[in-house]
């Protein structure tokens, strides 16, 4: 095995260990933030350096070093750095847990990076647990009543989900005789549609796997944990959950649904997990239904919310639905209904746009919540008390709505057009109607920020680090919206291994 291929992960693990040791000996806890950021930057540099290599299997196919893995590493490492920057002031509330806070974030992101590289059922499950267990601790790190309750709910529901997922993976392994994704794809590819339907255990296992990752991406009907966990967790951790956990789940779904079988096919040829192609169509329709439910229930449930983190949780559920549109369109495209070349690119671009918007919104909420709390009504007049926060939050909300010139408009247009090309016109209509519904509660907050009367005229200040995160999030949203070329090129880079 070429150890160089795992340098980004090794550096991140070493940084987490260094942070824990530094917490024992350093009196200036702010140095832990610097150590974490230096480790993340170093890991990011090595991930970029290794990006140009040819795809290689690691540990006999347990992990893959390819462009898609690199794309996901870039997102997760950048996200972790932005979360740490956004929490630079907030972490002062955790006077006794600075080291644990940073180390747990790094370890969770390490698990997410491994999830994006996993090419075996075994590494998928192990990486998922590595990404999830630190999040349980981070959710309850404030040790208040809400945080403890949220952490307990998160642990119990995740334990059930892990059992369901593990059972599904075991069934898939048992009926195919291999844990390798390429081996599973090859075994299923050799079956006819009638043969697949005559093996209900394999289909049931596949459904359980899909349900397990439906929980990770908070798609309906596996979404009920998200609002409570977001509300009780520290706000920067809600950002990590909203973006990191969700995108890690989609990364695995892409690997599962579009597994590359290098040993039996020429490089670059897709062998789909749910093959033959007749079954791909059935799974595409099933995913389209989940997308419609997630969009509709997420948006309608967000409207009556009075807590901004609960509202953003339901908003995230809706955006899982938008991203599932791209997954569904991809499955239908490769069943022969359309050209599938750009379906995955649309999904990856949406990931970038969603991540940037969430960073802008959650960073602003992290800073503002320390002074005004989490009630939406308390954000009245925020633009007067903190213009920078108000502008960044408004830009993020506009992007989540899908209004130009923000990145969300390009991302939604990209995904919706590909769904229409795949014949999902009914789903596009539902998505457009849901976009209109979402505009009501997003723009209601924006209006409150600038036209509402503040209950307190005192200005809201923040340190340099949160302002850097705010700027990156807001600037990224506008850059991807006005000049989407670079974002599309990056998405094309990440999707290259899936294209014929």
Tab-separated table of C-alpha atoms in Angstrom:
chain	number	residue	atom	x	y	z
A	1	UNK	CA	0.000	0.000	0.000
A	2	UNK	CA	1.228	3.494	-0.846
A	3	UNK	CA	1.072	5.296	2.494
A	4	UNK	CA	1.277	8.657	0.717
A	5	UNK	CA	-2.310	8.241	-0.481
A	6	UNK	CA	-3.518	8.433	3.135
A	7	UNK	CA	-1.406	11.422	4.157
A	8	UNK	CA	-4.384	13.820	4.508
A	9	UNK	CA	-6.124	11.401	6.893
A	10	UNK	CA	-2.925	10.645	8.817
A	11	UNK	CA	-2.175	14.349	9.277
A	12	UNK	CA	-5.714	14.992	10.507
A	13	UNK	CA	-5.537	12.125	13.021
A	14	UNK	CA	-2.152	13.379	14.247
A	15	UNK	CA	-3.571	16.900	14.621
A	16	UNK	CA	-6.441	15.590	16.759
A	17	UNK	CA	-3.937	13.796	19.010
A	18	UNK	CA	-1.760	16.913	19.205
A	19	UNK	CA	-4.756	19.020	20.216
A	20	UNK	CA	-5.629	16.625	23.047
A	21	UNK	CA	-2.027	16.661	24.316
A	22	UNK	CA	-1.788	20.423	23.901
A	23	UNK	CA	-4.906	20.897	26.009
A	24	UNK	CA	-3.069	19.273	28.916
A	25	UNK	CA	-0.030	21.548	28.795
A	26	UNK	CA	-1.063	24.836	27.180
A	27	UNK	CA	-2.521	27.617	29.301
A	28	UNK	CA	-3.523	29.716	26.283
A	29	UNK	CA	-6.395	27.679	24.872
A	30	UNK	CA	-6.548	29.879	21.798
A	31	UNK	CA	-3.445	28.066	20.578
A	32	UNK	CA	-5.590	24.940	20.151
A	33	UNK	CA	-7.564	26.757	17.463
A	34	UNK	CA	-4.322	27.660	15.667
A	35	UNK	CA	-3.029	24.067	15.902
A	36	UNK	CA	-6.313	22.736	14.497
A	37	UNK	CA	-6.321	25.194	11.606
A	38	UNK	CA	-2.667	24.488	10.752
A	39	UNK	CA	-3.371	20.745	10.751
A	40	UNK	CA	-6.413	21.182	8.523
A	41	UNK	CA	-4.497	23.445	6.131
A	42	UNK	CA	-1.636	20.933	5.916
A	43	UNK	CA	-4.053	18.078	5.273
A	44	UNK	CA	-5.795	20.164	2.609
A	45	UNK	CA	-2.495	20.942	0.867
A	46	UNK	CA	-1.557	17.269	0.667
A	47	UNK	CA	-5.056	16.381	-0.585
A	48	UNK	CA	-4.592	18.898	-3.418
A	49	UNK	CA	-1.079	17.602	-4.182
A	50	UNK	CA	-2.387	14.033	-4.459
A	51	UNK	CA	-5.384	15.052	-6.589
A	52	UNK	CA	-3.693	14.492	-9.935
A	53	UNK	CA	-2.819	10.829	-9.345
A	54	UNK	CA	-4.529	7.999	-11.175
A	55	UNK	CA	-7.293	6.204	-9.184
A	56	UNK	CA	-5.794	3.586	-6.889
A	57	UNK	CA	-7.222	1.060	-4.471
A	58	UNK	CA	-5.920	1.134	-0.890
A	59	UNK	CA	-5.780	-1.873	1.436
A	60	UNK	CA	-6.962	-4.301	-1.230
A	61	UNK	CA	-9.926	-2.187	-2.194
A	62	UNK	CA	-11.182	-1.089	1.232
A	63	UNK	CA	-10.618	2.536	0.233
A	64	UNK	CA	-10.280	4.353	-3.090
A	65	UNK	CA	-7.970	7.268	-3.850
A	66	UNK	CA	-9.678	8.965	-6.785
A	67	UNK	CA	-10.998	12.345	-7.837
A	68	UNK	CA	-14.363	11.925	-6.147
A	69	UNK	CA	-12.637	11.131	-2.831
A	70	UNK	CA	-10.448	14.210	-3.299
A	71	UNK	CA	-13.491	16.393	-4.020
A	72	UNK	CA	-15.169	15.266	-0.804
A	73	UNK	CA	-11.948	15.743	1.193
A	74	UNK	CA	-11.697	19.332	-0.021
A	75	UNK	CA	-15.257	20.025	1.120
A	76	UNK	CA	-14.895	18.356	4.525
A	77	UNK	CA	-11.517	19.894	5.367
A	78	UNK	CA	-12.688	23.372	4.310
A	79	UNK	CA	-15.891	22.908	6.294
A	80	UNK	CA	-13.988	21.882	9.434
A	81	UNK	CA	-11.744	24.954	9.160
A	82	UNK	CA	-14.778	27.223	8.757
A	83	UNK	CA	-16.569	25.596	11.706
A	84	UNK	CA	-13.524	26.182	13.919
A	85	UNK	CA	-13.233	29.793	12.720
A	86	UNK	CA	-16.948	30.400	13.293
A	87	UNK	CA	-16.722	28.977	16.820
A	88	UNK	CA	-13.617	30.944	17.901
A	89	UNK	CA	-15.733	33.206	20.151
A	90	UNK	CA	-18.424	30.652	20.943
A	91	UNK	CA	-15.927	28.105	22.294
A	92	UNK	CA	-15.203	30.425	25.231
A	93	UNK	CA	-18.452	29.084	26.710
A	94	UNK	CA	-16.731	25.688	26.868
A	95	UNK	CA	-14.003	26.762	29.250
A	96	UNK	CA	-13.113	23.216	30.290
A	97	UNK	CA	-13.597	21.498	26.948
A	98	UNK	CA	-11.534	23.438	24.411
A	99	UNK	CA	-9.334	20.474	23.545
A	100	UNK	CA	-12.225	18.036	23.371
A	101	UNK	CA	-14.230	20.417	21.167
A	102	UNK	CA	-11.499	20.747	18.538
A	103	UNK	CA	-10.346	17.115	18.689
A	104	UNK	CA	-13.873	15.743	18.293
A	105	UNK	CA	-14.505	17.973	15.266
A	106	UNK	CA	-11.275	16.751	13.670
A	107	UNK	CA	-12.075	13.085	14.354
A	108	UNK	CA	-15.605	13.418	13.000
A	109	UNK	CA	-14.298	15.049	9.824
A	110	UNK	CA	-11.707	12.256	9.552
A	111	UNK	CA	-14.596	9.770	9.484
A	112	UNK	CA	-16.375	11.829	6.827
A	113	UNK	CA	-13.239	11.853	4.665
A	114	UNK	CA	-12.969	8.074	4.954
A	115	UNK	CA	-16.651	7.740	4.055
A	116	UNK	CA	-16.014	9.628	0.828
A	117	UNK	CA	-13.187	7.185	0.013
A	118	UNK	CA	-14.864	3.958	1.150
A	119	UNK	CA	-15.245	1.240	-1.462
A	120	UNK	CA	-16.203	-1.633	0.835
A	121	UNK	CA	-19.222	-2.362	2.998
A	122	UNK	CA	-16.854	-2.800	5.943
A	123	UNK	CA	-15.118	0.560	5.664
A	124	UNK	CA	-18.447	2.284	5.025
A	125	UNK	CA	-19.795	1.149	8.381
A	126	UNK	CA	-16.578	1.741	10.350
A	127	UNK	CA	-16.108	5.197	8.813
A	128	UNK	CA	-19.739	6.065	9.506
A	129	UNK	CA	-19.298	5.254	13.188
A	130	UNK	CA	-16.064	7.265	13.349
A	131	UNK	CA	-17.897	10.244	11.857
A	132	UNK	CA	-20.955	9.834	14.106
A	133	UNK	CA	-19.655	9.028	17.609
A	134	UNK	CA	-17.788	12.363	18.058
A	135	UNK	CA	-20.969	14.164	17.008
A	136	UNK	CA	-22.889	12.548	19.876
A	137	UNK	CA	-20.423	14.019	22.367
A	138	UNK	CA	-20.323	17.403	20.619
A	139	UNK	CA	-24.123	17.663	20.677
A	140	UNK	CA	-24.214	17.454	24.483
A	141	UNK	CA	-20.998	19.358	25.158
A	142	UNK	CA	-22.755	22.363	26.740
A	143	UNK	CA	-24.175	19.992	29.379
A	144	UNK	CA	-27.372	21.989	29.758
A	145	UNK	CA	-30.821	20.415	29.821
A	146	UNK	CA	-31.602	20.909	26.123
A	147	UNK	CA	-28.173	19.756	25.014
A	148	UNK	CA	-28.260	16.638	27.159
A	149	UNK	CA	-31.751	15.744	25.946
A	150	UNK	CA	-30.733	16.274	22.312
A	151	UNK	CA	-27.584	14.189	22.725
A	152	UNK	CA	-29.573	11.352	24.319
A	153	UNK	CA	-32.132	11.370	21.494
A	154	UNK	CA	-29.341	11.486	18.934
A	155	UNK	CA	-27.498	8.541	20.492
A	156	UNK	CA	-30.604	6.343	20.829
A	157	UNK	CA	-31.942	7.014	17.342
A	158	UNK	CA	-28.495	6.668	15.787
A	159	UNK	CA	-27.995	3.345	17.573
A	160	UNK	CA	-31.210	2.030	16.017
A	161	UNK	CA	-30.149	3.400	12.645
A	162	UNK	CA	-26.714	1.759	12.935
A	163	UNK	CA	-28.375	-1.584	13.689
A	164	UNK	CA	-30.680	-1.245	10.679
A	165	UNK	CA	-27.797	-0.247	8.417
A	166	UNK	CA	-25.535	-3.038	9.654
A	167	UNK	CA	-28.279	-5.611	9.123
A	168	UNK	CA	-28.813	-4.311	5.586
A	169	UNK	CA	-25.079	-4.429	4.818
A	170	UNK	CA	-24.903	-7.971	6.212
A	171	UNK	CA	-27.757	-9.076	3.946
A	172	UNK	CA	-26.119	-7.539	0.892
A	173	UNK	CA	-22.842	-9.250	1.803
A	174	UNK	CA	-24.579	-12.571	2.415
A	175	UNK	CA	-26.444	-12.634	-0.901
A	176	UNK	CA	-23.538	-11.404	-3.036
A	177	UNK	CA	-20.651	-13.108	-1.227
A	178	UNK	CA	-18.420	-10.011	-1.188
A	179	UNK	CA	-18.001	-6.802	0.797
A	180	UNK	CA	-16.352	-4.869	-2.043
A	181	UNK	CA	-18.658	-2.371	-3.750
A	182	UNK	CA	-17.226	-3.320	-7.127
A	183	UNK	CA	-17.775	-7.001	-6.279
A	184	UNK	CA	-21.343	-6.356	-5.137
A	185	UNK	CA	-22.023	-4.377	-8.325
A	186	UNK	CA	-20.565	-7.167	-10.458
A	187	UNK	CA	-22.631	-9.833	-8.675
A	188	UNK	CA	-25.857	-7.872	-9.088
A	189	UNK	CA	-25.024	-6.901	-12.685
A	190	UNK	CA	-24.861	-10.581	-13.627
A	191	UNK	CA	-28.478	-11.103	-12.549
A	192	UNK	CA	-31.543	-10.480	-14.669
A	193	UNK	CA	-34.413	-8.398	-13.358
A	194	UNK	CA	-36.459	-11.518	-12.602
A	195	UNK	CA	-33.524	-13.091	-10.746
A	196	UNK	CA	-33.108	-10.011	-8.584
A	197	UNK	CA	-36.788	-9.915	-7.647
A	198	UNK	CA	-36.578	-13.639	-6.818
A	199	UNK	CA	-34.026	-12.786	-4.089
A	200	UNK	CA	-36.073	-10.721	-1.637
A	201	UNK	CA	-33.278	-10.847	0.926
A	202	UNK	CA	-30.981	-8.867	-1.360
A	203	UNK	CA	-33.664	-6.319	-2.129
A	204	UNK	CA	-34.626	-6.042	1.547
A	205	UNK	CA	-30.981	-5.516	2.474
A	206	UNK	CA	-30.671	-2.810	-0.174
A	207	UNK	CA	-33.757	-1.062	1.213
A	208	UNK	CA	-32.310	-1.156	4.750
A	209	UNK	CA	-29.035	0.340	3.498
A	210	UNK	CA	-30.949	3.109	1.750
A	211	UNK	CA	-32.946	3.734	4.949
A	212	UNK	CA	-29.738	3.875	6.979
A	213	UNK	CA	-28.275	6.608	4.840
A	214	UNK	CA	-31.647	8.303	4.583
A	215	UNK	CA	-31.226	8.915	8.321
A	216	UNK	CA	-27.774	10.458	7.779
A	217	UNK	CA	-29.041	12.906	5.172
A	218	UNK	CA	-32.219	13.600	7.213
A	219	UNK	CA	-34.564	12.666	4.374
A	220	UNK	CA	-38.247	12.012	5.051
A	221	UNK	CA	-39.346	9.737	6.741
A	222	UNK	CA	-36.011	9.410	8.587
A	223	UNK	CA	-35.797	13.089	9.540
A	224	UNK	CA	-37.410	13.419	12.943
A	225	UNK	CA	-34.127	13.552	14.854
A	226	UNK	CA	-32.807	16.659	13.097
A	227	UNK	CA	-34.869	19.547	14.617
A	228	UNK	CA	-34.353	18.455	18.231
A	229	UNK	CA	-30.645	17.727	17.769
A	230	UNK	CA	-29.984	21.014	15.960
A	231	UNK	CA	-31.850	22.996	18.616
A	232	UNK	CA	-29.988	21.501	21.578
A	233	UNK	CA	-26.488	21.305	20.115
A	234	UNK	CA	-23.929	24.143	20.085
A	235	UNK	CA	-24.628	26.255	16.997
A	236	UNK	CA	-21.278	25.533	15.253
A	237	UNK	CA	-21.958	21.816	15.698
A	238	UNK	CA	-25.368	22.303	14.090
A	239	UNK	CA	-23.434	23.632	11.074
A	240	UNK	CA	-21.223	20.530	11.053
A	241	UNK	CA	-24.309	18.321	11.250
A	242	UNK	CA	-26.183	20.260	8.594
A	243	UNK	CA	-23.401	20.189	6.013
A	244	UNK	CA	-20.823	17.556	6.977
A	245	UNK	CA	-23.112	14.743	8.035
A	246	UNK	CA	-25.506	15.357	5.157
A	247	UNK	CA	-22.861	15.518	2.433
A	248	UNK	CA	-21.062	12.462	3.838
A	249	UNK	CA	-24.318	10.545	3.515
A	250	UNK	CA	-24.736	11.663	-0.081
A	251	UNK	CA	-21.112	10.737	-0.832
A	252	UNK	CA	-21.800	7.158	0.236
A	253	UNK	CA	-25.078	7.076	-1.685
A	254	UNK	CA	-23.185	8.082	-4.825
A	255	UNK	CA	-20.610	5.352	-4.204
A	256	UNK	CA	-23.347	2.774	-3.610
A	257	UNK	CA	-25.586	3.699	-6.496
A	258	UNK	CA	-22.786	4.212	-8.991
A	259	UNK	CA	-20.028	1.780	-8.026
A	260	UNK	CA	-17.145	1.439	-10.454
A	261	UNK	CA	-16.151	-2.154	-11.071
A	262	UNK	CA	-12.543	-1.798	-12.250
A	263	UNK	CA	-11.659	-5.534	-12.285
A	264	UNK	CA	-14.405	-6.488	-14.725
A	265	UNK	CA	-14.908	-3.393	-16.858
A	266	UNK	CA	-12.682	-0.839	-18.577
A	267	UNK	CA	-11.857	2.149	-16.339
A	268	UNK	CA	-14.540	4.800	-16.328
A	269	UNK	CA	-17.450	2.492	-17.182
A	270	UNK	CA	-20.296	2.611	-14.713
A	271	UNK	CA	-21.619	-0.524	-13.087
A	272	UNK	CA	-24.632	0.506	-11.083
A	273	UNK	CA	-25.338	-0.925	-7.646
A	274	UNK	CA	-29.035	-1.419	-8.269
A	275	UNK	CA	-28.705	-3.059	-11.658
A	276	UNK	CA	-29.838	-4.311	-14.142
A	277	UNK	CA	-31.164	-1.200	-15.780
A	278	UNK	CA	-34.804	-2.163	-15.329
A	279	UNK	CA	-34.273	-2.055	-11.562
A	280	UNK	CA	-32.465	1.306	-11.869
A	281	UNK	CA	-35.712	2.813	-13.131
A	282	UNK	CA	-37.638	1.459	-10.132
A	283	UNK	CA	-35.076	2.828	-7.688
A	284	UNK	CA	-35.061	6.148	-9.509
A	285	UNK	CA	-38.815	6.526	-9.039
A	286	UNK	CA	-38.556	5.503	-5.369
A	287	UNK	CA	-35.881	8.119	-4.764
A	288	UNK	CA	-37.991	10.711	-6.597
A	289	UNK	CA	-40.873	10.034	-4.198
A	290	UNK	CA	-38.526	10.454	-1.206
A	291	UNK	CA	-37.297	13.714	-2.738
A	292	UNK	CA	-40.846	15.043	-3.122
A	293	UNK	CA	-41.748	14.108	0.464
A	294	UNK	CA	-38.560	15.611	1.891
A	295	UNK	CA	-39.015	18.906	0.053
A	296	UNK	CA	-42.681	19.273	0.912
A	297	UNK	CA	-42.639	18.175	4.556
A	298	UNK	CA	-39.385	20.039	5.245
A	299	UNK	CA	-40.642	23.341	3.870
A	300	UNK	CA	-44.145	23.142	5.335
A	301	UNK	CA	-42.751	22.214	8.758
A	302	UNK	CA	-40.320	25.160	8.675
A	303	UNK	CA	-43.063	27.779	8.321
A	304	UNK	CA	-44.464	27.710	11.904
A	305	UNK	CA	-41.073	27.478	13.640
A	306	UNK	CA	-40.116	30.193	16.130
A	307	UNK	CA	-36.602	28.886	16.841
A	308	UNK	CA	-34.106	29.663	14.084
A	309	UNK	CA	-32.102	26.453	14.509
A	310	UNK	CA	-35.239	24.314	14.245
A	311	UNK	CA	-36.227	26.276	11.146
A	312	UNK	CA	-32.800	25.650	9.609
A	313	UNK	CA	-33.122	21.958	10.478
A	314	UNK	CA	-36.366	21.661	8.517
A	315	UNK	CA	-34.786	23.767	5.766
A	316	UNK	CA	-31.948	21.229	5.608
A	317	UNK	CA	-34.477	18.412	5.254
A	318	UNK	CA	-35.967	20.224	2.268
A	319	UNK	CA	-32.536	20.659	0.713
A	320	UNK	CA	-31.913	16.934	1.130
A	321	UNK	CA	-34.967	16.555	-1.065
A	322	UNK	CA	-33.524	18.880	-3.701
A	323	UNK	CA	-30.287	16.873	-3.729
A	324	UNK	CA	-32.211	13.610	-3.943
A	325	UNK	CA	-33.709	14.931	-7.176
A	326	UNK	CA	-30.220	14.745	-8.702
A	327	UNK	CA	-29.664	11.224	-7.338
A	328	UNK	CA	-33.006	10.100	-8.737
A	329	UNK	CA	-32.315	11.731	-12.098
A	330	UNK	CA	-28.941	9.981	-12.211
A	331	UNK	CA	-30.524	6.583	-11.642
A	332	UNK	CA	-33.131	7.217	-14.324
A	333	UNK	CA	-30.509	8.552	-16.733
A	334	UNK	CA	-28.467	5.385	-16.500
A	335	UNK	CA	-31.566	3.262	-16.966
A	336	UNK	CA	-31.623	4.692	-20.476
A	337	UNK	CA	-34.130	7.536	-20.125
A	338	UNK	CA	-31.594	10.326	-20.573
A	339	UNK	CA	-27.968	11.242	-20.897
A	340	UNK	CA	-26.336	10.764	-17.480
A	341	UNK	CA	-23.098	12.614	-18.129
A	342	UNK	CA	-23.909	15.720	-16.108
A	343	UNK	CA	-26.333	14.432	-13.491
A	344	UNK	CA	-23.635	13.863	-10.862
A	345	UNK	CA	-21.974	17.181	-11.702
A	346	UNK	CA	-25.257	18.915	-10.873
A	347	UNK	CA	-25.395	17.186	-7.489
A	348	UNK	CA	-21.778	18.065	-6.633
A	349	UNK	CA	-22.299	21.705	-7.613
A	350	UNK	CA	-25.409	21.798	-5.425
A	351	UNK	CA	-23.290	20.452	-2.542
A	352	UNK	CA	-20.850	23.344	-2.962
A	353	UNK	CA	-23.589	25.979	-3.122
A	354	UNK	CA	-25.449	24.509	-0.150
A	355	UNK	CA	-22.276	24.315	1.944
A	356	UNK	CA	-21.357	27.956	1.294
A	357	UNK	CA	-24.858	29.204	2.116
A	358	UNK	CA	-25.035	27.169	5.330
A	359	UNK	CA	-21.633	28.485	6.435
A	360	UNK	CA	-22.821	32.083	5.982
A	361	UNK	CA	-26.124	31.484	7.768
A	362	UNK	CA	-24.904	29.370	10.684
A	363	UNK	CA	-21.858	31.557	11.329
A	364	UNK	CA	-24.100	34.606	11.561
A	365	UNK	CA	-26.470	32.722	13.870
A	366	UNK	CA	-23.521	31.519	15.994
A	367	UNK	CA	-22.372	35.079	16.584
A	368	UNK	CA	-25.826	36.608	16.995
A	369	UNK	CA	-27.219	33.883	19.272
A	370	UNK	CA	-24.717	34.751	21.994
A	371	UNK	CA	-26.431	38.130	22.331
A	372	UNK	CA	-30.007	37.701	21.110
A	373	UNK	CA	-30.690	33.973	21.554
A	374	UNK	CA	-32.238	31.548	19.089
A	375	UNK	CA	-35.762	32.974	18.796
A	376	UNK	CA	-36.462	34.298	15.306
A	377	UNK	CA	-38.329	37.291	16.729
A	378	UNK	CA	-35.156	38.405	18.514
A	379	UNK	CA	-33.417	38.880	15.156
A	380	UNK	CA	-35.539	41.959	14.490
A	381	UNK	CA	-33.302	44.864	13.536
A	382	UNK	CA	-30.147	42.738	13.474
A	383	UNK	CA	-28.999	44.622	10.377
A	384	UNK	CA	-28.834	47.855	12.378
A	385	UNK	CA	-27.015	46.338	15.345
A	386	UNK	CA	-24.549	44.312	13.255
A	387	UNK	CA	-24.591	45.216	9.537
A	388	UNK	CA	-21.946	42.628	8.617
A	389	UNK	CA	-23.946	39.847	10.268
A	390	UNK	CA	-27.142	41.067	8.651
A	391	UNK	CA	-25.634	41.179	5.159
A	392	UNK	CA	-24.027	37.723	5.434
A	393	UNK	CA	-27.176	36.152	6.866
A	394	UNK	CA	-29.333	37.741	4.172
A	395	UNK	CA	-27.017	36.533	1.389
A	396	UNK	CA	-27.140	33.012	2.804
A	397	UNK	CA	-30.934	33.049	3.063
A	398	UNK	CA	-31.275	34.348	-0.505
A	399	UNK	CA	-29.052	31.525	-1.740
A	400	UNK	CA	-31.018	28.877	0.170
A	401	UNK	CA	-34.184	30.291	-1.393
A	402	UNK	CA	-32.710	30.064	-4.897
A	403	UNK	CA	-32.839	33.737	-5.891
A	404	UNK	CA	-30.233	35.151	-8.298
A	405	UNK	CA	-27.444	36.189	-8.228
A	406	UNK	CA	-26.712	33.774	-5.362
A	407	UNK	CA	-25.278	30.286	-5.932
A	408	UNK	CA	-28.515	28.600	-4.879
A	409	UNK	CA	-30.260	29.804	-8.042
A	410	UNK	CA	-27.636	28.246	-10.337
A	411	UNK	CA	-27.580	25.039	-8.272
A	412	UNK	CA	-31.354	24.610	-8.365
A	413	UNK	CA	-31.554	25.457	-12.049
A	414	UNK	CA	-28.821	22.921	-12.760
A	415	UNK	CA	-30.543	20.141	-10.777
A	416	UNK	CA	-34.074	20.930	-12.001
A	417	UNK	CA	-33.014	21.012	-15.651
A	418	UNK	CA	-31.323	17.616	-15.345
A	419	UNK	CA	-34.429	16.183	-13.677
A	420	UNK	CA	-36.554	17.482	-16.555
A	421	UNK	CA	-34.163	15.874	-19.027
A	422	UNK	CA	-34.662	12.563	-17.204
A	423	UNK	CA	-38.433	12.848	-17.609
A	424	UNK	CA	-39.178	13.908	-14.022
A	425	UNK	CA	-41.365	16.875	-14.977
A	426	UNK	CA	-43.806	16.163	-12.154
A	427	UNK	CA	-40.937	16.309	-9.643
A	428	UNK	CA	-39.659	19.569	-11.132
A	429	UNK	CA	-43.117	21.123	-10.677
A	430	UNK	CA	-43.167	20.010	-7.020
A	431	UNK	CA	-39.640	21.375	-6.535
A	432	UNK	CA	-40.551	24.781	-8.015
A	433	UNK	CA	-43.651	25.009	-5.825
A	434	UNK	CA	-41.535	24.134	-2.795
A	435	UNK	CA	-39.037	26.826	-3.724
A	436	UNK	CA	-41.885	29.340	-3.670
A	437	UNK	CA	-43.019	28.040	-0.268
A	438	UNK	CA	-39.484	28.301	1.123
A	439	UNK	CA	-39.235	31.912	-0.031
A	440	UNK	CA	-41.957	32.784	2.499
A	441	UNK	CA	-40.004	31.811	5.603
A	442	UNK	CA	-36.518	32.689	4.307
A	443	UNK	CA	-37.501	36.175	3.175
A	444	UNK	CA	-39.605	36.685	6.299
A	445	UNK	CA	-36.385	36.427	8.317
A	446	UNK	CA	-34.537	38.738	5.903
A	447	UNK	CA	-37.330	41.294	6.200
A	448	UNK	CA	-37.220	41.058	9.997
A	449	UNK	CA	-33.458	41.611	9.995
A	450	UNK	CA	-33.693	44.900	8.104
A	451	UNK	CA	-37.168	46.256	8.862
A	452	UNK	CA	-37.857	44.949	12.347
A	453	UNK	CA	-37.437	47.065	15.459
A	454	UNK	CA	-34.588	45.829	17.664
A	455	UNK	CA	-35.384	45.320	21.345
A	456	UNK	CA	-31.837	46.415	22.191
A	457	UNK	CA	-29.863	49.032	20.310
A	458	UNK	CA	-26.454	47.855	21.524
A	459	UNK	CA	-24.169	46.758	18.687
A	460	UNK	CA	-23.210	43.093	18.309
A	461	UNK	CA	-19.494	42.550	17.897
A	462	UNK	CA	-17.386	39.501	17.067
A	463	UNK	CA	-13.752	38.521	16.749
A	464	UNK	CA	-11.728	38.353	13.563
A	465	UNK	CA	-12.057	34.579	13.078
A	466	UNK	CA	-15.895	34.498	12.829
A	467	UNK	CA	-15.739	37.470	10.440
A	468	UNK	CA	-13.360	35.501	8.209
A	469	UNK	CA	-15.820	32.584	8.152
A	470	UNK	CA	-18.677	34.990	7.411
A	471	UNK	CA	-16.769	36.563	4.540
A	472	UNK	CA	-15.786	33.215	3.014
A	473	UNK	CA	-19.357	31.904	3.205
A	474	UNK	CA	-21.014	35.031	1.792
A	475	UNK	CA	-18.314	35.626	-0.847
A	476	UNK	CA	-18.438	31.962	-1.883
A	477	UNK	CA	-22.201	32.185	-2.374
A	478	UNK	CA	-21.881	35.248	-4.609
A	479	UNK	CA	-18.857	33.919	-6.498
A	480	UNK	CA	-20.567	30.625	-7.341
A	481	UNK	CA	-23.679	32.538	-8.343
A	482	UNK	CA	-22.074	35.209	-10.524
A	483	UNK	CA	-19.147	33.142	-11.844
A	484	UNK	CA	-20.278	29.498	-11.566
A	485	UNK	CA	-17.590	28.305	-14.008
A	486	UNK	CA	-15.027	27.434	-11.325
A	487	UNK	CA	-17.553	25.620	-9.199
A	488	UNK	CA	-18.727	23.638	-12.206
A	489	UNK	CA	-15.148	22.759	-13.132
A	490	UNK	CA	-14.581	21.490	-9.589
A	491	UNK	CA	-17.819	19.470	-9.770
A	492	UNK	CA	-16.711	18.093	-13.140
A	493	UNK	CA	-13.400	17.078	-11.555
A	494	UNK	CA	-15.181	15.213	-8.755
A	495	UNK	CA	-17.628	13.483	-11.092
A	496	UNK	CA	-15.023	12.450	-13.664
A	497	UNK	CA	-14.695	8.858	-12.392
A	498	UNK	CA	-18.417	8.247	-12.905
A	499	UNK	CA	-18.568	9.463	-16.494
A	500	UNK	CA	-18.058	7.189	-19.483
